[in-house]
mmCIF file of C-alpha atoms in Angstrom:
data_model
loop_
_atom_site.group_PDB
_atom_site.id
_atom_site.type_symbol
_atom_site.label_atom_id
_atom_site.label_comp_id
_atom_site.label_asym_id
_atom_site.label_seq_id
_atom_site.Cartn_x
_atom_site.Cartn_y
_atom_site.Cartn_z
ATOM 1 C CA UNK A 1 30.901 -13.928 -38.819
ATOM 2 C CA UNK A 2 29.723 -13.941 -35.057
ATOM 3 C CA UNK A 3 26.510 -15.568 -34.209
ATOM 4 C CA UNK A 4 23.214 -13.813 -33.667
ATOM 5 C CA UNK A 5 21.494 -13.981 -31.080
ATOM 6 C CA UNK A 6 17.871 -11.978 -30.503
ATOM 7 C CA UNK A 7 14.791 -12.720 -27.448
ATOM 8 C CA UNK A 8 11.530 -13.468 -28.942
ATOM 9 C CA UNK A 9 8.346 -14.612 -27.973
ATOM 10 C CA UNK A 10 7.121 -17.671 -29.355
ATOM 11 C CA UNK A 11 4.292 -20.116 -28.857
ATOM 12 C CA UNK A 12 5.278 -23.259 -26.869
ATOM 13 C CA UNK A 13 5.968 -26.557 -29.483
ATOM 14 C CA UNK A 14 3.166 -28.241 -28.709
ATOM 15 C CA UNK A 15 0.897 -25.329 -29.154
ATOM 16 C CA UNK A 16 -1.088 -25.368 -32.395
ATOM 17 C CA UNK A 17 -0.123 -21.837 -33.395
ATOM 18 C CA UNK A 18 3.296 -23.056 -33.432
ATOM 19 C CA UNK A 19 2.286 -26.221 -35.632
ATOM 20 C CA UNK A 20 0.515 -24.108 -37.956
ATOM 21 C CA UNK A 21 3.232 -21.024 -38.254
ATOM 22 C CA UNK A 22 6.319 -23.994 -38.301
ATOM 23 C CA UNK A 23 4.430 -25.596 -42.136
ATOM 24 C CA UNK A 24 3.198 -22.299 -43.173
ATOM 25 C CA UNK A 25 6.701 -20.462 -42.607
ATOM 26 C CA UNK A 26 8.897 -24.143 -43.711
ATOM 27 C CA UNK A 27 10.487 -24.190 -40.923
ATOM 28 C CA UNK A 28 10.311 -24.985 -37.153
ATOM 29 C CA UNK A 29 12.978 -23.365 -34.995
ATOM 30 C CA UNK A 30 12.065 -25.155 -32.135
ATOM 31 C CA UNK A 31 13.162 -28.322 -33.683
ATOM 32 C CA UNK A 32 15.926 -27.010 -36.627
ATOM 33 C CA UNK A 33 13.026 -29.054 -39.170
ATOM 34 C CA UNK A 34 12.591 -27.482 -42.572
ATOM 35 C CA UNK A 35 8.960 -28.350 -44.732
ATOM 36 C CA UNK A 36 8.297 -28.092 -48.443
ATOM 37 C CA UNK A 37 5.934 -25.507 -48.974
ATOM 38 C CA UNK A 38 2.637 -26.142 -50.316
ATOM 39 C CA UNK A 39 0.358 -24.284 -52.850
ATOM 40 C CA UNK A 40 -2.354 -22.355 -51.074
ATOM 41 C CA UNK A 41 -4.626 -19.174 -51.531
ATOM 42 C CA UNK A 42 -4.848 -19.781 -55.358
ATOM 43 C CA UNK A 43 -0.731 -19.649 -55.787
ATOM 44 C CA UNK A 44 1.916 -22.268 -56.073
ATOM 45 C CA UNK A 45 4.295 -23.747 -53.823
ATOM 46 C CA UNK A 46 6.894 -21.770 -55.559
ATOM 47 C CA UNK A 47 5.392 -18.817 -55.223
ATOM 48 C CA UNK A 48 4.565 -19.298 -51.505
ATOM 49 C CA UNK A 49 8.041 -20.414 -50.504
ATOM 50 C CA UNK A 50 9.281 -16.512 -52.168
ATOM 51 C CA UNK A 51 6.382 -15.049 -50.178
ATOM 52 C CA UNK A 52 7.711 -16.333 -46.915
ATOM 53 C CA UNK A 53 11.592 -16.691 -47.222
ATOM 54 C CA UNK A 54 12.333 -13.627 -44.939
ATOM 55 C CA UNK A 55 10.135 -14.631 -41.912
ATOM 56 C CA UNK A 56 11.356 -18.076 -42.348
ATOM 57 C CA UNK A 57 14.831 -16.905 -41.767
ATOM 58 C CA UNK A 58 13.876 -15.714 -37.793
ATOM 59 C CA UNK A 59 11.220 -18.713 -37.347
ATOM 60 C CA UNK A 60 7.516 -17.326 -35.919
ATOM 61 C CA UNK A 61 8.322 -14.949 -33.198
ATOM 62 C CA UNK A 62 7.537 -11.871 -31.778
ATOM 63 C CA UNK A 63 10.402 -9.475 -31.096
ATOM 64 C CA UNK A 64 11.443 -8.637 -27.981
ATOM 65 C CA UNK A 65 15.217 -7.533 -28.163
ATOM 66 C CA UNK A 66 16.151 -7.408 -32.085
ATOM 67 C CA UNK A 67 19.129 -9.779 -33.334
ATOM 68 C CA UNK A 68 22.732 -8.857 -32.105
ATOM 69 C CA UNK A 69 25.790 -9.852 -32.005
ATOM 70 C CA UNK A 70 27.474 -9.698 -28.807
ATOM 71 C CA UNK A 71 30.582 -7.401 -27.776
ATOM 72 C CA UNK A 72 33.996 -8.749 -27.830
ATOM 73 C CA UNK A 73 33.854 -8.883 -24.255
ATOM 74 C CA UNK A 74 30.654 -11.109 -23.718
ATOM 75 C CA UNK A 75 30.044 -14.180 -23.857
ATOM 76 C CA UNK A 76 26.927 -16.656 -24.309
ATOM 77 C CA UNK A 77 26.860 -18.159 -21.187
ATOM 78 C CA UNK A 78 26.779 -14.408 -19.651
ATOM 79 C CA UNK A 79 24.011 -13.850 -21.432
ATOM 80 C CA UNK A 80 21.881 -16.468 -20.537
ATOM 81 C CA UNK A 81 22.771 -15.935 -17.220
ATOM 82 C CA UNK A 82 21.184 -12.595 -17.300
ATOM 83 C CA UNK A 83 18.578 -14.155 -19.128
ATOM 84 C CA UNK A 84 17.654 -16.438 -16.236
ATOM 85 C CA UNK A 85 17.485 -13.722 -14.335
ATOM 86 C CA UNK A 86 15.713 -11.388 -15.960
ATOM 87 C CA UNK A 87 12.951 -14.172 -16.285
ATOM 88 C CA UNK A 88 13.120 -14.715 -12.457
ATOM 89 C CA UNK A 89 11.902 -11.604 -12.226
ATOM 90 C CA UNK A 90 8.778 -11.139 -14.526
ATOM 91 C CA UNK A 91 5.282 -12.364 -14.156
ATOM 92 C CA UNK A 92 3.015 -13.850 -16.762
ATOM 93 C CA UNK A 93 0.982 -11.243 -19.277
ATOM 94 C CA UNK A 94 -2.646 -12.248 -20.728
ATOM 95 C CA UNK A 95 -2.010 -11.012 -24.439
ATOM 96 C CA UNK A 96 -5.178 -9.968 -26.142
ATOM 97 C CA UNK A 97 -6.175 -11.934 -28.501
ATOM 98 C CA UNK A 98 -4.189 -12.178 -32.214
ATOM 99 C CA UNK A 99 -5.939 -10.747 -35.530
ATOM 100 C CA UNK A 100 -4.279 -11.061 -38.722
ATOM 101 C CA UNK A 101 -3.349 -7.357 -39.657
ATOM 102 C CA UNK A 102 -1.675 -5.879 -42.753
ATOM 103 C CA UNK A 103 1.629 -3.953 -41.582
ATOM 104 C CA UNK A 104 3.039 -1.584 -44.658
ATOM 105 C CA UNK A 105 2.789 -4.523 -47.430
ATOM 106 C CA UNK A 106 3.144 -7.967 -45.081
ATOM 107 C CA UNK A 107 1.140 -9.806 -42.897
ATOM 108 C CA UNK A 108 1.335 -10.895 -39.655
ATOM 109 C CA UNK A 109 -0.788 -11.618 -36.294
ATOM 110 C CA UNK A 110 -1.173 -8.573 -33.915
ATOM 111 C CA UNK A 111 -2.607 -8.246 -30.621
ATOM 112 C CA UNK A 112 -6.414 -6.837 -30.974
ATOM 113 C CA UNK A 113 -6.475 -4.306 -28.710
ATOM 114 C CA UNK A 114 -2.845 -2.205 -26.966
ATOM 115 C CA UNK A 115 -1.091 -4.172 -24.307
ATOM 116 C CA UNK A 116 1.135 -2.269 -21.824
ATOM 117 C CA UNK A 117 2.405 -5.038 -19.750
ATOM 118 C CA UNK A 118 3.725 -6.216 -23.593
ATOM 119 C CA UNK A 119 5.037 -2.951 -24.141
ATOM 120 C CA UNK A 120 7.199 -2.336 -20.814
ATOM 121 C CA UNK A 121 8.222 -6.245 -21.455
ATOM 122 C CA UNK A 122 9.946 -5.482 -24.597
ATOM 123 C CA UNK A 123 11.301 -1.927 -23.407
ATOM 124 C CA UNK A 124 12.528 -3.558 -20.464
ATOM 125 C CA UNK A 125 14.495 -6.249 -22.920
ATOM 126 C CA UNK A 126 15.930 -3.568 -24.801
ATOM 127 C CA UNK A 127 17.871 -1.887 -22.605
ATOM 128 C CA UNK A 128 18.765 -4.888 -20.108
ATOM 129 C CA UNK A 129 20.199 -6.616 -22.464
ATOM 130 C CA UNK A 130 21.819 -3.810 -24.649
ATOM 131 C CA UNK A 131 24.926 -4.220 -22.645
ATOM 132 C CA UNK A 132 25.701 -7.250 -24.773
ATOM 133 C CA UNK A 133 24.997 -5.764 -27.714
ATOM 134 C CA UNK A 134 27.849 -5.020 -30.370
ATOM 135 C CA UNK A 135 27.475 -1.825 -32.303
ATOM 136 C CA UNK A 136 25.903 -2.652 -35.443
ATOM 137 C CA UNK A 137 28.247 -2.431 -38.700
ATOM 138 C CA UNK A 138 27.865 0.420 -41.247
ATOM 139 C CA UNK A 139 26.045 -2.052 -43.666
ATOM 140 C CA UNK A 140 23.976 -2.909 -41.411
ATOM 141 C CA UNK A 141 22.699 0.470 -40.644
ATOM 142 C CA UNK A 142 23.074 1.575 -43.947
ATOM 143 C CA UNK A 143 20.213 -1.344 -44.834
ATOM 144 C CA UNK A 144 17.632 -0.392 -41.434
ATOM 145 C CA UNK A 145 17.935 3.599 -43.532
ATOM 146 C CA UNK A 146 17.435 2.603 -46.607
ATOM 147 C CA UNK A 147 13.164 2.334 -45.477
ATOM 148 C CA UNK A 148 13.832 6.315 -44.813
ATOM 149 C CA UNK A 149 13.369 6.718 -40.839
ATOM 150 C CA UNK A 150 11.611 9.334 -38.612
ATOM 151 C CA UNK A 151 13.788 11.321 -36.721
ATOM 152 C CA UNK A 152 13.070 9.195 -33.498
ATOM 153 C CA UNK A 153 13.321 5.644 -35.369
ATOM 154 C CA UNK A 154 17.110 7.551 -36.517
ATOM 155 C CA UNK A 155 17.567 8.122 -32.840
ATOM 156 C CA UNK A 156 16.980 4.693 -31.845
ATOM 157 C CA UNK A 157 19.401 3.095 -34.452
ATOM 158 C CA UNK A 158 21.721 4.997 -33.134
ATOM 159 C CA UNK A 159 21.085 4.307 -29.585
ATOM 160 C CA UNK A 160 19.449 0.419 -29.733
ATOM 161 C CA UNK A 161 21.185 -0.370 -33.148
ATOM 162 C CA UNK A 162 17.384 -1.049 -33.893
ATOM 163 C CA UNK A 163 15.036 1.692 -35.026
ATOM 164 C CA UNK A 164 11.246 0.558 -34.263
ATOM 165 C CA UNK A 165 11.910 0.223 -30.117
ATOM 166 C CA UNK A 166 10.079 1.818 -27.471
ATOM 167 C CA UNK A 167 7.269 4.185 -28.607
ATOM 168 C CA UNK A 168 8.001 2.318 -31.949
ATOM 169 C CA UNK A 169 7.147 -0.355 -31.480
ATOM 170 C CA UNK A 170 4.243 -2.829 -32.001
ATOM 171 C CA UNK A 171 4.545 -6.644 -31.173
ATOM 172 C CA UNK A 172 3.843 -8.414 -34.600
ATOM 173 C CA UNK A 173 4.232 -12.734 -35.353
ATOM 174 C CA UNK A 174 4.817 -12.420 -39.181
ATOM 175 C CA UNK A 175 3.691 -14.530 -41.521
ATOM 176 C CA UNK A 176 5.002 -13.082 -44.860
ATOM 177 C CA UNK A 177 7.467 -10.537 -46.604
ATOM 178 C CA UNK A 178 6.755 -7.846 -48.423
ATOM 179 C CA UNK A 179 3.716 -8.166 -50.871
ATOM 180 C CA UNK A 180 3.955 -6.142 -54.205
ATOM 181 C CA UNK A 181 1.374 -7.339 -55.824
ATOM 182 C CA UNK A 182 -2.129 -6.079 -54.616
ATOM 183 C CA UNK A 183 -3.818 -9.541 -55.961
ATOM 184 C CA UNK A 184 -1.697 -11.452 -54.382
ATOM 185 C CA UNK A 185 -2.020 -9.418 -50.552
ATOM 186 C CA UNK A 186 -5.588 -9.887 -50.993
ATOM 187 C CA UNK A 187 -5.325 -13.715 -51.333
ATOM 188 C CA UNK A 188 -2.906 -13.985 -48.701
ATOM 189 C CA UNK A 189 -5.485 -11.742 -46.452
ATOM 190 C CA UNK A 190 -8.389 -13.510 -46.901
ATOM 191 C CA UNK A 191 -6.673 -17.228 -46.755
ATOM 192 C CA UNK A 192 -4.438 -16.119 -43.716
ATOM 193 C CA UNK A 193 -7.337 -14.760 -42.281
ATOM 194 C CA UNK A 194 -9.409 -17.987 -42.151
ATOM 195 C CA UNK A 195 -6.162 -20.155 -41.696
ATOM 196 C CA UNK A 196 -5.557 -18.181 -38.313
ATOM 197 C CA UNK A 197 -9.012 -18.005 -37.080
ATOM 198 C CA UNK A 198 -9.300 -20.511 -34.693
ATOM 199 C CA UNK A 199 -6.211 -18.893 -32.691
ATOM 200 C CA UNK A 200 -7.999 -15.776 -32.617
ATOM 201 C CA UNK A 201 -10.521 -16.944 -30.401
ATOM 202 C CA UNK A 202 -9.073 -16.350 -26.664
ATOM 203 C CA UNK A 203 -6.112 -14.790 -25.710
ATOM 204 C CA UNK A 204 -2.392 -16.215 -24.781
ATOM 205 C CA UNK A 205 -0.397 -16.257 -21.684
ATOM 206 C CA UNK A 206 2.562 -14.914 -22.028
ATOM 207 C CA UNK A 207 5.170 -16.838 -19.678
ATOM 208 C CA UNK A 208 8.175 -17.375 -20.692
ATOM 209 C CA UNK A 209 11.145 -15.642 -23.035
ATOM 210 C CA UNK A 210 13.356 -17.319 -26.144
ATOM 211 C CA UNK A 211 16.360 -17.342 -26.752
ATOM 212 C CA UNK A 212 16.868 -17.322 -30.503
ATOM 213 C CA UNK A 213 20.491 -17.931 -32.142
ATOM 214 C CA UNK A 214 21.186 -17.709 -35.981
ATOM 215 C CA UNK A 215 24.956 -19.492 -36.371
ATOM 216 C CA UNK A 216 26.250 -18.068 -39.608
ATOM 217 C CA UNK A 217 24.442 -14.887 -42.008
ATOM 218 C CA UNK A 218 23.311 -18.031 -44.201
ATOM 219 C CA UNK A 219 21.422 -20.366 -41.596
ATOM 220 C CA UNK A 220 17.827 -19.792 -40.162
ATOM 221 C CA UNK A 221 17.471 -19.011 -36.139
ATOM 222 C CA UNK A 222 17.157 -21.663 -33.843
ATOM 223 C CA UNK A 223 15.310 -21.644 -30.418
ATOM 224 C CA UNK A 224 18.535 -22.141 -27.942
ATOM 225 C CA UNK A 225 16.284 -21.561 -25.037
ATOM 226 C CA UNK A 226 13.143 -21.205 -23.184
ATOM 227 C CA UNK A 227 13.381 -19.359 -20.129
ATOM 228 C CA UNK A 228 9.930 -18.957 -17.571
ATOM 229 C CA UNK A 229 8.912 -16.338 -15.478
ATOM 230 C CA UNK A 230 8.999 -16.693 -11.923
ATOM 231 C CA UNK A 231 8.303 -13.371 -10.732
#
């Protein structure tokens, strides 16, 4: 199938968030370097890899534009074109600072207090860039339903091929899957929680966009490009 492509935000490589979230997650997307997970929080290394194998797939992010595929009629160099320039055009964004937060049954780091500039960033991604943006295939949509939508999510599926956009949605770096087990959320809290603490101290500057690609279904994303503001 078609690649994937999807604009995140992402901490630079040599920050320590992205150290930490690269050997907690097993994989750094900056560098296409996988890690063997390691027992923490009172479970095994087993265990742990299980806990983290969907947010390993994307690398730590937070979305901006949701994966795509791009229209028959696009190509990638287009779209980093319009990348560039969409970057030209925006100006850096203090995000508050990060708290771990529990979001339906996974964890991930959340900004502490609302963020507008955040907001209108990702709004703005969603519909520049939907012009490269293939419809999504009847599987595909068939698997965003299955976690029964609101009316409005429904209407943005339909219209953004993604349903938690605009007033939906809520910037979020994850750091697990989906936790079943109550035990087991309440380990992950409390370790996550003290593992992350020292990058919930002072807030980030947001000041740049990534370009993330994912080659085949089977293959984790990859960081094809960092692309600075200028505005």
């Amino acid at each position: 199938m078609a690649p994937r492509f999807a604009l995140y935000l992402a901490p630079p490589p040599d920050h320590p968030l992205h150290t930490f979230a690269a050997g907690w997650l097993g994989w750094d997307p900056e560098r296409g370097l996988a890690f063997a997970p390691k027992a923490e929080a009172g479970l095994d290394a087993e265990r742990i890899a299980a806990l983290t194998v969907e947010p390993r797939r994307y690398g730590f992010h937070g979305t901006l534009k949701p994966p795509f595929r791009l229209r028959e009629d696009c190509d990638e160099a287009q779209l980093i074109i319009a990348i560039e320039r969409f970057a030209a055009t925006r100006r850096p964004i203090a995000l508050p600072v990060l708290k771990l937060a529990s979001i339906g049954r996974f964890l991930a780091l959340c900004p502490s207090a609302p963020c507008e500039e955040i907001d209108a960033l990702a709004a703005d991604c969603v519909r520049d860039f939907d012009r490269f943006r293939a419809p999504p295939s009847e599987q595909e949509l068939a698997r965003r339903r299955a976690a029964t939508l609101s009316a409005r999510q429904e209407r943005y599926l339909q219209q953004w091929g993604y349903p938690y956009v605009m007033e939906e949605f809520r910037l979020h770096f994850t750091l697990t899957g989906r936790i079943a087990d109550a035990a087991e959320h309440e380990a992950l809290q409390r370790y996550l929680t003290k593992a992350t603490e020292r990058f919930t101290r002072k807030s980030m500057t947001i000041d740049e966009i990534c370009l993330f690609v994912q080659p085949a279904p089977d293959a984790n994303f990859r960081i094809a490009g960092r692309y600075r503001f200028a505005g």
